[in-house]
Coordinates of C-alpha atoms in Angstrom, one line a residue:
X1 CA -2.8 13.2 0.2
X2 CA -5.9 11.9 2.2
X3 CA -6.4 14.5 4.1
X4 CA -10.0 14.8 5.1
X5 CA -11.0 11.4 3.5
X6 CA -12.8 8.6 5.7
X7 CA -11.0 5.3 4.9
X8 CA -12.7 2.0 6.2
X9 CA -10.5 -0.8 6.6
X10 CA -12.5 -4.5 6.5
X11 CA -10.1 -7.3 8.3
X12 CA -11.3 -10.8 8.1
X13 CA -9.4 -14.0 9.2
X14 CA -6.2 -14.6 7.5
X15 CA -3.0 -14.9 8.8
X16 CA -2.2 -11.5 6.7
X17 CA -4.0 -9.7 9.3
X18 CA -1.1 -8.4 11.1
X19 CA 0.1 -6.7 7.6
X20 CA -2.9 -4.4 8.3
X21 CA -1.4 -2.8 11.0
X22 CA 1.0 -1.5 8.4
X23 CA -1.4 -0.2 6.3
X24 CA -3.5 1.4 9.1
X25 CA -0.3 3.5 10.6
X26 CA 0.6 4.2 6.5
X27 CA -3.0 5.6 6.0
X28 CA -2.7 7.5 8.9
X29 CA 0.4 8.8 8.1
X30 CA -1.3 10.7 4.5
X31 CA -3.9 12.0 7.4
X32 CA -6.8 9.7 6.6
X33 CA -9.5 9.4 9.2
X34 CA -9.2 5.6 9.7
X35 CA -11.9 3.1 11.0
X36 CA -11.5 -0.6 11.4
X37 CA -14.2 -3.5 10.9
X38 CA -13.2 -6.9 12.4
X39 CA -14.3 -10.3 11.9
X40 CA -14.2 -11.9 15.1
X41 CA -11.2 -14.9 13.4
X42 CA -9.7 -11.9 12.3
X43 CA -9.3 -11.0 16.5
X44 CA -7.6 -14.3 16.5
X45 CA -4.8 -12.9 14.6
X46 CA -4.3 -9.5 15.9
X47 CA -6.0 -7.6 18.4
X48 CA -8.6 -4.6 18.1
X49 CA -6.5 -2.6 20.4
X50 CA -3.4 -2.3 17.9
X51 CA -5.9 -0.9 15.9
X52 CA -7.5 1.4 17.7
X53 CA -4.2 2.7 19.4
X54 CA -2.9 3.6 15.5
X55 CA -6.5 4.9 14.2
X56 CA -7.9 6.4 17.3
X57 CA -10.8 5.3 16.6
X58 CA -13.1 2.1 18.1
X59 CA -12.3 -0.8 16.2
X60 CA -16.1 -2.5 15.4
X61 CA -16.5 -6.2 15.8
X62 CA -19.7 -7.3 16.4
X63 CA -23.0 -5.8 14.6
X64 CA -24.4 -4.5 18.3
X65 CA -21.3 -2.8 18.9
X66 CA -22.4 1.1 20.1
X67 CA -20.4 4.0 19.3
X68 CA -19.0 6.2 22.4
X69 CA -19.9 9.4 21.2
X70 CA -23.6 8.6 20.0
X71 CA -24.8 5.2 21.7
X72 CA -28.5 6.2 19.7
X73 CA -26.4 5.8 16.2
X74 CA -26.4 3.0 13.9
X75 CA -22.7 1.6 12.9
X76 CA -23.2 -0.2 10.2
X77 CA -24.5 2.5 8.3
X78 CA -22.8 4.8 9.5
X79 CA -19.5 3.7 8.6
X80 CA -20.6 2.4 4.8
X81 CA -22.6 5.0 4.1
X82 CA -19.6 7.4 5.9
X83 CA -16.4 6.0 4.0
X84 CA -14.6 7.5 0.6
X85 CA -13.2 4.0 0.4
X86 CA -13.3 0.8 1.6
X87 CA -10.2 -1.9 1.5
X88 CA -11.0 -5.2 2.6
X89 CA -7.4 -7.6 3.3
X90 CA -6.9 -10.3 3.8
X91 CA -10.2 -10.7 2.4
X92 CA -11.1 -14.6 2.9
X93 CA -13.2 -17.0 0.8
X94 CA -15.6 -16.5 3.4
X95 CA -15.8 -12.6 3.0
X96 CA -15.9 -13.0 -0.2
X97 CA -18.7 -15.3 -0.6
X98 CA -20.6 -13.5 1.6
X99 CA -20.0 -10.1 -0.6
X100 CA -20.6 -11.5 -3.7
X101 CA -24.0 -13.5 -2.7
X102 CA -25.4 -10.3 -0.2
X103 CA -25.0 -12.3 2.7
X104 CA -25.3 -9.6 5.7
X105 CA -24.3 -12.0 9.2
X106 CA -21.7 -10.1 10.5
X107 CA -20.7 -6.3 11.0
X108 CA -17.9 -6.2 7.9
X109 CA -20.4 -8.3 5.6
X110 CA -22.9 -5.9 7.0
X111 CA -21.0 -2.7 7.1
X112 CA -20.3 -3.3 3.2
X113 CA -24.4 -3.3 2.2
X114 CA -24.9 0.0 2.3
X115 CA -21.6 1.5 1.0
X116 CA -21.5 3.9 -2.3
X117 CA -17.5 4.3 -2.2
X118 CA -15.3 2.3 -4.0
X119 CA -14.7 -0.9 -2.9
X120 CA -11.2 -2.6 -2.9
X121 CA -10.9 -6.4 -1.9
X122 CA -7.5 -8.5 -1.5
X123 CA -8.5 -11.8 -1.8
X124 CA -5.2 -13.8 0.4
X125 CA -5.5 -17.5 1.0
X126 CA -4.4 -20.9 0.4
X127 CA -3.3 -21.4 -3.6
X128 CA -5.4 -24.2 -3.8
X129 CA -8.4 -22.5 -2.5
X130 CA -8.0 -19.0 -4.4
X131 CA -8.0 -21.4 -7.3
X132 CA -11.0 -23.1 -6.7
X133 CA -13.8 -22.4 -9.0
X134 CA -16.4 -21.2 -6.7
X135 CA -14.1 -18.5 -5.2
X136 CA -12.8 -17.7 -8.8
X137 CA -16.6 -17.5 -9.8
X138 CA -17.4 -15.2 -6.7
X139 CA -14.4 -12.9 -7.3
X140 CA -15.6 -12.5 -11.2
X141 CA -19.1 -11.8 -9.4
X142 CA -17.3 -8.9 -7.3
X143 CA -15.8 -7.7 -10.3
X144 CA -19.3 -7.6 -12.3
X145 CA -20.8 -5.6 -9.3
X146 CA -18.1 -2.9 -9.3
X147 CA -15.6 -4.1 -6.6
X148 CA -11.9 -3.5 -7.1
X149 CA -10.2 -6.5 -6.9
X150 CA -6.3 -6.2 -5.7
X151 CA -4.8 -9.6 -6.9
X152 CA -2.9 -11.4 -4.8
X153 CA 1.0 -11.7 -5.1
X154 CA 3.2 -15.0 -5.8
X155 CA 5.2 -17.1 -3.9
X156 CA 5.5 -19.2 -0.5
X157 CA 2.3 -19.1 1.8
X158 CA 2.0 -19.4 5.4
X159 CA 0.1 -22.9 4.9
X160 CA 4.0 -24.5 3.5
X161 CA 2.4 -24.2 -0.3
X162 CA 4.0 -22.0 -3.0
X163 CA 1.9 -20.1 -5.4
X164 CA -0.6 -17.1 -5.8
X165 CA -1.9 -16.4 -2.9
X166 CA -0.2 -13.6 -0.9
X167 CA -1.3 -10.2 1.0
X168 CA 0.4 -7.6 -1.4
X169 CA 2.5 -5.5 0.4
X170 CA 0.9 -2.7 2.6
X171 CA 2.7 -0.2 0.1
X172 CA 0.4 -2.0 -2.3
X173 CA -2.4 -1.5 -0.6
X174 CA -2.0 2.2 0.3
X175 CA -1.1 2.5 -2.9
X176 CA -4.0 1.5 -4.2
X177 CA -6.4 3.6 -1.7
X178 CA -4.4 6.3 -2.5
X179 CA -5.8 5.5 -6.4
X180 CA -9.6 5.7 -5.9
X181 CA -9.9 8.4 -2.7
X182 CA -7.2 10.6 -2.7
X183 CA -8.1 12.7 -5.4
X184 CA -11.9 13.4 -7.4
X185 CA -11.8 12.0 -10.9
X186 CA -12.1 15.5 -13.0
X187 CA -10.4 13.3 -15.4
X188 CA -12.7 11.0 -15.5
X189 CA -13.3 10.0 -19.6
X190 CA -9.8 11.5 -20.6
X191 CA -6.9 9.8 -22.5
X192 CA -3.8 10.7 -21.0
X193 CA -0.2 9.7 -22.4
X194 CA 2.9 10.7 -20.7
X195 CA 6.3 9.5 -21.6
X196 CA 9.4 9.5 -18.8
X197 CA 12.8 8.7 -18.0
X198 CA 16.0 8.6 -19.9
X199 CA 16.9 6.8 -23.4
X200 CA 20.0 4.9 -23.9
X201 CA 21.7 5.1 -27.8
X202 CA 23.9 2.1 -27.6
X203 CA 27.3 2.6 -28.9
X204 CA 28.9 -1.2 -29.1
X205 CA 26.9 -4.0 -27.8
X206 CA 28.3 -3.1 -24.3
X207 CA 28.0 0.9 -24.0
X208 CA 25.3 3.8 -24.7
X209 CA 25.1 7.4 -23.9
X210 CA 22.4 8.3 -21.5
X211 CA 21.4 11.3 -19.1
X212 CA 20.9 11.4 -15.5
X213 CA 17.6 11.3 -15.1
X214 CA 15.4 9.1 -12.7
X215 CA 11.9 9.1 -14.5
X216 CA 10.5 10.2 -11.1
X217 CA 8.7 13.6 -12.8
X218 CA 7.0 11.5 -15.0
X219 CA 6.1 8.7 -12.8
X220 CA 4.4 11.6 -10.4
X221 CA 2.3 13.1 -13.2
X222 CA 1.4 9.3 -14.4
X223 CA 0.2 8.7 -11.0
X224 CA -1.6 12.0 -10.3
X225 CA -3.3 11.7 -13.9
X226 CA -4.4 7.7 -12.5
X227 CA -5.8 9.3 -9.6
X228 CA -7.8 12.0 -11.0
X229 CA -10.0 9.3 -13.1
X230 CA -7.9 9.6 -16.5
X231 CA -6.8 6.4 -18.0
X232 CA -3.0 6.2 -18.9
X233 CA -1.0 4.8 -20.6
X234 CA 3.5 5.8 -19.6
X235 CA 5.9 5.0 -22.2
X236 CA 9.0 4.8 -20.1
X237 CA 13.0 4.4 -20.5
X238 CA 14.5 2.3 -18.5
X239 CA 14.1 3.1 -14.9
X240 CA 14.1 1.7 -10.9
X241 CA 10.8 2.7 -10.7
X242 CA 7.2 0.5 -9.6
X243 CA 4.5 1.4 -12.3
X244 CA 1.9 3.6 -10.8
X245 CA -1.1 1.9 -9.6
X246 CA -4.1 2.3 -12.8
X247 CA -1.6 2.7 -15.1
X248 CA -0.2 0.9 -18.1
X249 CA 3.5 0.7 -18.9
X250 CA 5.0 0.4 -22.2
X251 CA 9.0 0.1 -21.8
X252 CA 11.4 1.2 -24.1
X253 CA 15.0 2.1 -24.5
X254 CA 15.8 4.4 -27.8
X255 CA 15.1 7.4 -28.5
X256 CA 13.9 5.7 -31.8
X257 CA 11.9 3.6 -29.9
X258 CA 9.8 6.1 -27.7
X259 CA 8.9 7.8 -30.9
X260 CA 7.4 4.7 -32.2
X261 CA 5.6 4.1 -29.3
X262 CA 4.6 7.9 -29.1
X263 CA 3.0 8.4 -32.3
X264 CA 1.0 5.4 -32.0
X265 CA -0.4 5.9 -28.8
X266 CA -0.8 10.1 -29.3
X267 CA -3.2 8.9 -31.8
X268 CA -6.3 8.5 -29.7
X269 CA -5.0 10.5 -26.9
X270 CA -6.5 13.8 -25.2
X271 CA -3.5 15.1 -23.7
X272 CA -0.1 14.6 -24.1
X273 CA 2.8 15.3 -21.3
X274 CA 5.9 14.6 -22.1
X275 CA 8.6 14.6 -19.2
X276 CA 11.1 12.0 -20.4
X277 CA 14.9 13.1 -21.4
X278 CA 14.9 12.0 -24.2
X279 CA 18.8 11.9 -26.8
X280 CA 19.4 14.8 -28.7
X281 CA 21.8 12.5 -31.0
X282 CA 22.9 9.1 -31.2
X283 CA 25.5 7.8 -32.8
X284 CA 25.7 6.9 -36.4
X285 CA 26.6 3.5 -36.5
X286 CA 26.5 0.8 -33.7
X287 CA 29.7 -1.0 -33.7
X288 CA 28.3 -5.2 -34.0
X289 CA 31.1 -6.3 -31.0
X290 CA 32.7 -4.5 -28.3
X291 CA 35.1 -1.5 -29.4
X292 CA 38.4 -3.1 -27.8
X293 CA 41.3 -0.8 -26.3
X294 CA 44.5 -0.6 -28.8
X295 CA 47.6 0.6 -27.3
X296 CA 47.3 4.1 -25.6
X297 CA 45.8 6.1 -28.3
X298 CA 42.4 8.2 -27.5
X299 CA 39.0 7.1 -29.1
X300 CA 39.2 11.2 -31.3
X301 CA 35.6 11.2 -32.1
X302 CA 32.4 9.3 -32.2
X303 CA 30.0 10.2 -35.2
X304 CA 26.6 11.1 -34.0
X305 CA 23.1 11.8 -36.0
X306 CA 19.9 13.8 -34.6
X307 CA 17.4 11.8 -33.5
X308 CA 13.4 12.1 -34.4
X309 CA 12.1 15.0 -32.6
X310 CA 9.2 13.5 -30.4
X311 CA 7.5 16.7 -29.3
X312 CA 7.6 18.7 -32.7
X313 CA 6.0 15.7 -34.6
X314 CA 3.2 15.2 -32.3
X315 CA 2.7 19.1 -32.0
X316 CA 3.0 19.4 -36.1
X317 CA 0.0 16.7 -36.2
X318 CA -1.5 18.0 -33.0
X319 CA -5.7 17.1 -33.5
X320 CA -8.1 20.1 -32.8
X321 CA -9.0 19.7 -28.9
X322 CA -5.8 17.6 -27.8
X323 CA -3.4 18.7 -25.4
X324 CA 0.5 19.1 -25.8
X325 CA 2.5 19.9 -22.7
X326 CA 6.7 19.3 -22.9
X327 CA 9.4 20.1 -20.1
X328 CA 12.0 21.8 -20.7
X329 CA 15.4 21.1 -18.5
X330 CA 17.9 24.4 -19.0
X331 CA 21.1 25.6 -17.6
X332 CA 20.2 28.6 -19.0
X333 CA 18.4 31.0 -20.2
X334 CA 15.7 29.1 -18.6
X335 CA 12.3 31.3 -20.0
X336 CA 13.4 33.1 -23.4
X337 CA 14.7 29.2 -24.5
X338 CA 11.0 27.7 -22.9
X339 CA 9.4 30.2 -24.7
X340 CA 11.1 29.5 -28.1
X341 CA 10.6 25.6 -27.6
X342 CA 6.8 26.8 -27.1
X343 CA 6.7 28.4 -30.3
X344 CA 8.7 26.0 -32.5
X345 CA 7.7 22.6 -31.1
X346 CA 3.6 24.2 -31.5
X347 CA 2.9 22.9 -27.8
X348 CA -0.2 24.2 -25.5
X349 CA 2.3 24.2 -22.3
X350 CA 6.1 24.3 -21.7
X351 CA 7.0 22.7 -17.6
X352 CA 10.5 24.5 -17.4
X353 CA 13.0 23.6 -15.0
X354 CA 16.5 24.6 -14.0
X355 CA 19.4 21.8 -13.6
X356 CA 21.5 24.3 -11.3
X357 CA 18.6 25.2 -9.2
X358 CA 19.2 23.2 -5.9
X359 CA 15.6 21.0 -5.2
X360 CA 14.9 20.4 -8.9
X361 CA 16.4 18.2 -11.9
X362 CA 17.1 14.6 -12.1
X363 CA 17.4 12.1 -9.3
X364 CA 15.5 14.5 -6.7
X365 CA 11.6 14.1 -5.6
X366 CA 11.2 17.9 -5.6
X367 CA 11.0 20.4 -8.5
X368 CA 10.6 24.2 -9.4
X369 CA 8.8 24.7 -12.4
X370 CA 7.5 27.6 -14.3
X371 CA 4.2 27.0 -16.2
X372 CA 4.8 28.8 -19.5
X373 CA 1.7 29.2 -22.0
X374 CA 1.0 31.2 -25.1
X375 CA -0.9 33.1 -22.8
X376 CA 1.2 33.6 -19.5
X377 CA 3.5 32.3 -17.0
X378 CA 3.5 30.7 -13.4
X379 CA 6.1 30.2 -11.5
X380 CA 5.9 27.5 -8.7
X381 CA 7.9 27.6 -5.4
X382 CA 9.6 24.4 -4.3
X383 CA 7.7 21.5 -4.1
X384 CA 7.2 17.3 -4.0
X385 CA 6.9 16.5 -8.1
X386 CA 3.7 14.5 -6.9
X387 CA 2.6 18.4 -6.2
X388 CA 3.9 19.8 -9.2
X389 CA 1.9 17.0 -11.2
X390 CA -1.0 18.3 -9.3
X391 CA -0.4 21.7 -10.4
X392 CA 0.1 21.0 -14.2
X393 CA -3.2 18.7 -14.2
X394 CA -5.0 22.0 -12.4
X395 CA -3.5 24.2 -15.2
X396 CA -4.5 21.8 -18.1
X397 CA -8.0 22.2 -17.1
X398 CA -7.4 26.0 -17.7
X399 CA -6.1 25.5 -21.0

């Protein structure tokens, strides 16, 4: 997904350094061009060559450094000026100071100057010293400037001490690279709301009826939509799934429950996707303690009720300009029933997708979806649902 995108790593001297190795080969791995700035305490940690053998690039370290290719060039600017985005981890109180005050004394500090990319820092040290006031007032200064700060994780430091202070993981980090350069923000200024996963309709205090899915369809669009500048907001059933980077998470479990949250947040929303498998029915009463066995006679029947239909209220009290796109899972019938839920539910876009088509469904990071609008029909081929989020956000611009 970075194909084509310079990424500038900036490693000072924490003991996190060698987590940057991770991150380098991760980068690589989404086909980044990769370049490496070094403090020279940061060489004290991990060497330039571990870099440089998983970027294939020169690793700079000191300001005078010359490049092979052009010895006439000037580094510093070359690679600010040059990057789509640069992450700076561990990024010490001494990096940081020198950031946020425009101190220039070394070739990361220096590097950084001239840079018009987004700029991610992950401050990692000591608790006690991430808590002291001047690094908490030099981080807020970051933040004023336009730096993205990555806070640090929880829990037991190299120094013996326990508390905030931690590297986040490299996943983290890519993660959040992958937020401000993978993708140009034609989204930029938009609202989007998305809602994914399965509901649960409890029963008894112990069971509920549910559906298979994973919430990974919605998570994908969610992320794409973070990526391509819109803010976000994911009302989400419950699901083993990390919250996209840039994105806000509301949780719930009922089918009742995503409504709620739903029709309050549609209200101020520019488009609306909704992914999420929601209940058809739930049942009619919820028994207050555990429905016990008695004897060998079957349980005949349990009484259901429809729930509220999510995607007909918000397309019956659909705003002039806002966007309404559902999914649609079939066994089939798969087109003449996406067109009819088109129709009746008033919605701009139907995503539909076949259970018994092998690669798409529940559980499974691939999908095949056919675009259906008012005014045609496109039929994708096979794909990662990060790419089919791609593709719906390229066909909502359309609309």
């Amino acid at each position: 997904m970075l194909k084509g995108k310079n990424i500038l790593l900036g490693i000072s001297g924490g003991i996190a350094a060698y987590k940057m190795a991770d991150v380098a080969s991760m980068l690589v791995k989404q086909n980044a061009d990769v370049h490496v700035v070094m403090t020279r305490s940061a060489c004290k940690f991990i060497s330039p060559e571990t870099f440089e053998v998983l970027t294939k690039n020169k690793v700079y370290v000191d300001v005078f450094d010359k490049p092979v290719d052009d010895p006439t060039a000037v580094p510093h600017i070359a690679l600010g000026t040059g990057a789509d985005c640069i992450l700076i981890g561990p990024a010490t109180a001494d990096i940081i100071g020198k950031l946020a005050n425009g101190i220039a004394d070394d070739m990361l500090s220096t590097v950084v100057l001239p840079a018009r990319c987004p700029i991610l820092v992950a401050p990692s040290m000591n608790v006690y010293m991430f808590e002291n006031p001047i690094v908490q007032d030099n981080i807020e200064k970051l933040r004023r400037f336009g730096y993205k700060i990555i806070e640090p994780s929880t829990g037991h430091l190299a120094c013996g001490y326990d508390g905030k202070g931690k590297l986040p993981s490299p996943e983290k980090l890519v993660e959040n690279v992958m937020l401000y350069a993978a993708r140009n923000k034609d989204y930029a200024g938009k609202k989007v709301l998305v809602d994914a996963g399965p509901t649960q309709e409890a029963i008894d205090p112990v069971r509920f009826i549910t559906n298979h899915s994973s919430g990974k369809m919605g998570y994908s669009i969610a992320r794409i939509a973070a990526m391509r500048g819109a803010e976000v907001t994911l009302v989400s059933g419950p699901v083993n799934l990390d919250t996209p980077e840039g994105v806000k998470r509301i949780d719930v479990v009922s089918a009742q429950d995503m409504y709620a949250a739903m029709v309050k947040e549609a209200e101020d929303s520019d488009i609306i996707i909704m992914s999420a498998a929601v209940a058809d029915y739930r049942p009619l009463e919820v028994a207050e303690n555990k429905i016990k066995k008695s004897g060998n006679e079957d349980m005949t029947s349990i009484a259901l009720t429809r729930t509220s239909d999510i995607l007909k209220t918000l397309g019956q009290s659909k705003r002039d300009g806002q966007i309404i796109v559902g999914f649609s899972m079939e066994t089939e019938n798969l087109i003449e029933n996406s067109r009819k839920k088109l129709e009746s539910k008033n919605a701009d876009m139907i995503c539909a997708n076949s259970l018994k088509t092998e690669g798409a469904g529940y559980q499974v990071d691939t999908n095949i979806v056919t675009m259906i609008t008012k005014e045609d029909m496109e039929s994708l081929p096979i794909m990662s649902k990060l790419e089919v989020a791609d593709k719906i956000f390229d066909k909502i611009k359309k609309l």
